[in-house]
């Protein structure tokens, strides 16, 4: 569904596919790819309480819908 949506709209920058979570894991960093709101809530509920005691980083690669305009 996301791919069909992305193909339908024009964005101000070129589209590219990079699985940042997989790249981070390749370098030995704990990482998770998140594509739904429920996954995000679940991961944050699990990870946030452990942040103070973590000795290693963790990366959350959160997929978001493309927008037609960019406003910083």
mmCIF file of N, CA and C in Angstrom:
data_model
loop_
_atom_site.group_PDB
_atom_site.id
_atom_site.type_symbol
_atom_site.label_atom_id
_atom_site.label_comp_id
_atom_site.label_asym_id
_atom_site.label_seq_id
_atom_site.Cartn_x
_atom_site.Cartn_y
_atom_site.Cartn_z
ATOM 1 N N UNK A 1 0.818 -1.186 0.000
ATOM 2 C CA UNK A 1 0.000 0.000 0.000
ATOM 3 C C UNK A 1 0.872 1.263 0.000
ATOM 4 N N UNK A 2 1.931 1.258 0.821
ATOM 5 C CA UNK A 2 2.795 2.431 0.885
ATOM 6 C C UNK A 2 3.485 2.669 -0.455
ATOM 7 N N UNK A 3 3.956 1.585 -1.094
ATOM 8 C CA UNK A 3 4.637 1.723 -2.386
ATOM 9 C C UNK A 3 3.693 2.334 -3.416
ATOM 10 N N UNK A 4 2.443 1.891 -3.451
ATOM 11 C CA UNK A 4 1.469 2.438 -4.397
ATOM 12 C C UNK A 4 1.226 3.911 -4.116
ATOM 13 N N UNK A 5 1.141 4.285 -2.856
ATOM 14 C CA UNK A 5 0.948 5.684 -2.477
ATOM 15 C C UNK A 5 2.142 6.513 -2.938
ATOM 16 N N UNK A 6 3.347 6.018 -2.659
ATOM 17 C CA UNK A 6 4.556 6.754 -3.012
ATOM 18 C C UNK A 6 4.693 6.911 -4.519
ATOM 19 N N UNK A 7 4.314 5.893 -5.272
ATOM 20 C CA UNK A 7 4.393 5.979 -6.728
ATOM 21 C C UNK A 7 3.406 6.984 -7.300
ATOM 22 N N UNK A 8 2.319 7.251 -6.584
ATOM 23 C CA UNK A 8 1.251 8.115 -7.066
ATOM 24 C C UNK A 8 1.535 9.599 -6.853
ATOM 25 N N UNK A 9 2.299 9.968 -5.831
ATOM 26 C CA UNK A 9 2.520 11.386 -5.546
ATOM 27 C C UNK A 9 3.892 11.842 -6.029
ATOM 28 N N UNK A 10 4.008 13.110 -6.271
ATOM 29 C CA UNK A 10 5.281 13.723 -6.629
ATOM 30 C C UNK A 10 5.868 14.355 -5.373
ATOM 31 N N UNK A 11 7.136 14.110 -5.136
ATOM 32 C CA UNK A 11 7.799 14.695 -3.970
ATOM 33 C C UNK A 11 8.880 15.660 -4.435
ATOM 34 N N UNK A 12 9.294 16.586 -3.574
ATOM 35 C CA UNK A 12 10.308 17.567 -3.973
ATOM 36 C C UNK A 12 11.718 16.983 -4.020
ATOM 37 N N UNK A 13 11.900 15.719 -3.701
ATOM 38 C CA UNK A 13 13.208 15.083 -3.748
ATOM 39 C C UNK A 13 13.035 13.691 -4.350
ATOM 40 N N UNK A 14 14.096 13.122 -4.884
ATOM 41 C CA UNK A 14 13.973 11.789 -5.480
ATOM 42 C C UNK A 14 13.758 10.727 -4.405
ATOM 43 N N UNK A 15 13.020 9.722 -4.758
ATOM 44 C CA UNK A 15 12.759 8.622 -3.834
ATOM 45 C C UNK A 15 13.930 7.647 -3.865
ATOM 46 N N UNK A 16 14.247 7.084 -2.730
ATOM 47 C CA UNK A 16 15.277 6.059 -2.676
ATOM 48 C C UNK A 16 14.920 5.079 -1.574
ATOM 49 N N UNK A 17 15.356 3.851 -1.751
ATOM 50 C CA UNK A 17 15.078 2.810 -0.770
ATOM 51 C C UNK A 17 16.368 2.444 -0.050
ATOM 52 N N UNK A 18 16.454 2.768 1.209
ATOM 53 C CA UNK A 18 17.582 2.377 2.037
ATOM 54 C C UNK A 18 17.008 1.812 3.322
ATOM 55 N N UNK A 19 17.337 0.564 3.616
ATOM 56 C CA UNK A 19 16.909 -0.037 4.869
ATOM 57 C C UNK A 19 17.955 0.330 5.919
ATOM 58 N N UNK A 20 17.742 1.450 6.583
ATOM 59 C CA UNK A 20 18.706 1.979 7.542
ATOM 60 C C UNK A 20 18.898 0.999 8.700
ATOM 61 N N UNK A 21 17.836 0.323 9.108
ATOM 62 C CA UNK A 21 17.949 -0.658 10.194
ATOM 63 C C UNK A 21 18.881 -1.796 9.799
ATOM 64 N N UNK A 22 18.753 -2.297 8.588
ATOM 65 C CA UNK A 22 19.636 -3.374 8.134
ATOM 66 C C UNK A 22 21.082 -2.894 8.055
ATOM 67 N N UNK A 23 21.280 -1.679 7.607
ATOM 68 C CA UNK A 23 22.621 -1.106 7.538
ATOM 69 C C UNK A 23 23.231 -0.990 8.940
ATOM 70 N N UNK A 24 22.439 -0.507 9.887
ATOM 71 C CA UNK A 24 22.923 -0.390 11.268
ATOM 72 C C UNK A 24 23.270 -1.761 11.837
ATOM 73 N N UNK A 25 22.411 -2.752 11.605
ATOM 74 C CA UNK A 25 22.691 -4.112 12.100
ATOM 75 C C UNK A 25 23.973 -4.663 11.492
ATOM 76 N N UNK A 26 24.237 -4.334 10.223
ATOM 77 C CA UNK A 26 25.466 -4.799 9.571
ATOM 78 C C UNK A 26 26.715 -4.256 10.267
ATOM 79 N N UNK A 27 26.573 -3.096 10.915
ATOM 80 C CA UNK A 27 27.686 -2.514 11.659
ATOM 81 C C UNK A 27 27.663 -2.904 13.130
ATOM 82 N N UNK A 28 26.755 -3.811 13.509
ATOM 83 C CA UNK A 28 26.712 -4.299 14.878
ATOM 84 C C UNK A 28 25.824 -3.512 15.826
ATOM 85 N N UNK A 29 25.036 -2.605 15.309
ATOM 86 C CA UNK A 29 24.149 -1.787 16.139
ATOM 87 C C UNK A 29 22.761 -2.430 16.185
ATOM 88 N N UNK A 30 22.183 -2.512 17.363
ATOM 89 C CA UNK A 30 20.811 -2.992 17.480
ATOM 90 C C UNK A 30 19.899 -2.032 16.730
ATOM 91 N N UNK A 31 18.999 -2.569 15.915
ATOM 92 C CA UNK A 31 18.136 -1.711 15.104
ATOM 93 C C UNK A 31 16.838 -2.420 14.789
ATOM 94 N N UNK A 32 15.792 -1.616 14.638
ATOM 95 C CA UNK A 32 14.469 -2.139 14.285
ATOM 96 C C UNK A 32 13.831 -1.220 13.265
ATOM 97 N N UNK A 33 13.206 -1.811 12.260
ATOM 98 C CA UNK A 33 12.467 -1.052 11.244
ATOM 99 C C UNK A 33 11.002 -1.035 11.656
ATOM 100 N N UNK A 34 10.414 0.145 11.699
ATOM 101 C CA UNK A 34 9.050 0.327 12.188
ATOM 102 C C UNK A 34 8.214 0.935 11.075
ATOM 103 N N UNK A 35 7.076 0.285 10.778
ATOM 104 C CA UNK A 35 6.258 0.786 9.674
ATOM 105 C C UNK A 35 4.821 1.103 10.067
ATOM 106 N N UNK A 36 4.448 0.863 11.327
ATOM 107 C CA UNK A 36 3.092 1.212 11.763
ATOM 108 C C UNK A 36 3.150 1.962 13.092
ATOM 109 N N UNK A 37 2.093 2.675 13.363
ATOM 110 C CA UNK A 37 1.992 3.405 14.631
ATOM 111 C C UNK A 37 2.033 2.442 15.811
ATOM 112 N N UNK A 38 1.321 1.314 15.705
ATOM 113 C CA UNK A 38 1.304 0.333 16.793
ATOM 114 C C UNK A 38 2.697 -0.227 17.060
ATOM 115 N N UNK A 39 3.469 -0.479 16.007
ATOM 116 C CA UNK A 39 4.850 -0.946 16.186
ATOM 117 C C UNK A 39 5.686 0.117 16.889
ATOM 118 N N UNK A 40 5.500 1.382 16.508
ATOM 119 C CA UNK A 40 6.254 2.467 17.131
ATOM 120 C C UNK A 40 5.955 2.552 18.618
ATOM 121 N N UNK A 41 4.695 2.510 18.985
ATOM 122 C CA UNK A 41 4.313 2.582 20.399
ATOM 123 C C UNK A 41 4.905 1.395 21.167
ATOM 124 N N UNK A 42 4.792 0.205 20.595
ATOM 125 C CA UNK A 42 5.321 -1.001 21.250
ATOM 126 C C UNK A 42 6.836 -0.904 21.462
ATOM 127 N N UNK A 43 7.551 -0.481 20.419
ATOM 128 C CA UNK A 43 9.015 -0.373 20.527
ATOM 129 C C UNK A 43 9.423 0.700 21.527
ATOM 130 N N UNK A 44 8.757 1.851 21.499
ATOM 131 C CA UNK A 44 9.089 2.911 22.460
ATOM 132 C C UNK A 44 8.791 2.468 23.887
ATOM 133 N N UNK A 45 7.668 1.772 24.093
ATOM 134 C CA UNK A 45 7.348 1.260 25.428
ATOM 135 C C UNK A 45 8.411 0.294 25.933
ATOM 136 N N UNK A 46 9.007 -0.456 25.010
ATOM 137 C CA UNK A 46 10.051 -1.410 25.389
ATOM 138 C C UNK A 46 11.405 -0.741 25.589
ATOM 139 N N UNK A 47 11.755 0.192 24.719
ATOM 140 C CA UNK A 47 13.106 0.748 24.706
ATOM 141 C C UNK A 47 13.303 1.912 25.672
ATOM 142 N N UNK A 48 12.363 2.826 25.752
ATOM 143 C CA UNK A 48 12.556 4.036 26.562
ATOM 144 C C UNK A 48 12.925 3.723 28.014
ATOM 145 N N UNK A 49 12.262 2.767 28.679
ATOM 146 C CA UNK A 49 12.642 2.492 30.071
ATOM 147 C C UNK A 49 14.070 1.959 30.236
ATOM 148 N N UNK A 50 14.680 1.455 29.165
ATOM 149 C CA UNK A 50 16.028 0.884 29.262
ATOM 150 C C UNK A 50 17.126 1.859 28.854
ATOM 151 N N UNK A 51 16.768 3.061 28.416
ATOM 152 C CA UNK A 51 17.776 3.981 27.869
ATOM 153 C C UNK A 51 18.870 4.340 28.866
ATOM 154 N N UNK A 52 18.523 4.576 30.105
ATOM 155 C CA UNK A 52 19.531 4.988 31.096
ATOM 156 C C UNK A 52 20.552 3.897 31.368
ATOM 157 N N UNK A 53 20.169 2.651 31.215
ATOM 158 C CA UNK A 53 21.087 1.549 31.527
ATOM 159 C C UNK A 53 21.740 0.950 30.285
ATOM 160 N N UNK A 54 21.415 1.436 29.116
ATOM 161 C CA UNK A 54 21.997 0.890 27.883
ATOM 162 C C UNK A 54 23.451 1.300 27.726
ATOM 163 N N UNK A 55 24.267 0.339 27.336
ATOM 164 C CA UNK A 55 25.667 0.618 27.042
ATOM 165 C C UNK A 55 25.896 0.732 25.535
ATOM 166 N N UNK A 56 24.914 0.308 24.756
ATOM 167 C CA UNK A 56 25.007 0.313 23.301
ATOM 168 C C UNK A 56 23.846 1.114 22.715
ATOM 169 N N UNK A 57 24.050 1.701 21.559
ATOM 170 C CA UNK A 57 22.952 2.447 20.926
ATOM 171 C C UNK A 57 21.907 1.498 20.345
ATOM 172 N N UNK A 58 20.744 2.025 20.097
ATOM 173 C CA UNK A 58 19.697 1.306 19.372
ATOM 174 C C UNK A 58 19.094 2.285 18.369
ATOM 175 N N UNK A 59 18.875 1.817 17.156
ATOM 176 C CA UNK A 59 18.347 2.671 16.103
ATOM 177 C C UNK A 59 16.926 2.226 15.774
ATOM 178 N N UNK A 60 16.019 3.186 15.704
ATOM 179 C CA UNK A 60 14.660 2.914 15.250
ATOM 180 C C UNK A 60 14.496 3.574 13.889
ATOM 181 N N UNK A 61 14.323 2.766 12.866
ATOM 182 C CA UNK A 61 14.129 3.240 11.491
ATOM 183 C C UNK A 61 12.627 3.329 11.268
ATOM 184 N N UNK A 62 12.063 4.538 11.380
ATOM 185 C CA UNK A 62 10.617 4.730 11.314
ATOM 186 C C UNK A 62 10.233 5.168 9.908
ATOM 187 N N UNK A 63 9.440 4.343 9.238
ATOM 188 C CA UNK A 63 8.967 4.619 7.882
ATOM 189 C C UNK A 63 7.817 5.617 7.982
ATOM 190 N N UNK A 64 7.899 6.685 7.207
ATOM 191 C CA UNK A 64 6.824 7.684 7.186
ATOM 192 C C UNK A 64 6.360 7.892 5.749
ATOM 193 N N UNK A 65 5.162 8.386 5.607
ATOM 194 C CA UNK A 65 4.630 8.663 4.272
ATOM 195 C C UNK A 65 5.323 9.887 3.683
ATOM 196 N N UNK A 66 5.548 9.827 2.395
ATOM 197 C CA UNK A 66 6.141 10.973 1.695
ATOM 198 C C UNK A 66 5.157 12.133 1.674
ATOM 199 N N UNK A 67 5.693 13.344 1.655
ATOM 200 C CA UNK A 67 4.856 14.529 1.546
ATOM 201 C C UNK A 67 5.118 15.201 0.200
ATOM 202 N N UNK A 68 4.141 15.946 -0.262
ATOM 203 C CA UNK A 68 4.278 16.595 -1.560
ATOM 204 C C UNK A 68 5.117 17.866 -1.491
ATOM 205 N N UNK A 69 5.211 18.475 -0.306
ATOM 206 C CA UNK A 69 6.001 19.688 -0.153
ATOM 207 C C UNK A 69 6.928 19.536 1.033
ATOM 208 N N UNK A 70 7.954 20.328 1.054
ATOM 209 C CA UNK A 70 8.901 20.326 2.168
ATOM 210 C C UNK A 70 8.922 21.711 2.796
ATOM 211 N N UNK A 71 8.667 21.763 4.085
ATOM 212 C CA UNK A 71 8.702 23.018 4.814
ATOM 213 C C UNK A 71 9.516 22.805 6.094
ATOM 214 N N UNK A 72 10.736 23.346 6.154
ATOM 215 C CA UNK A 72 11.565 23.150 7.356
ATOM 216 C C UNK A 72 11.019 23.865 8.569
#
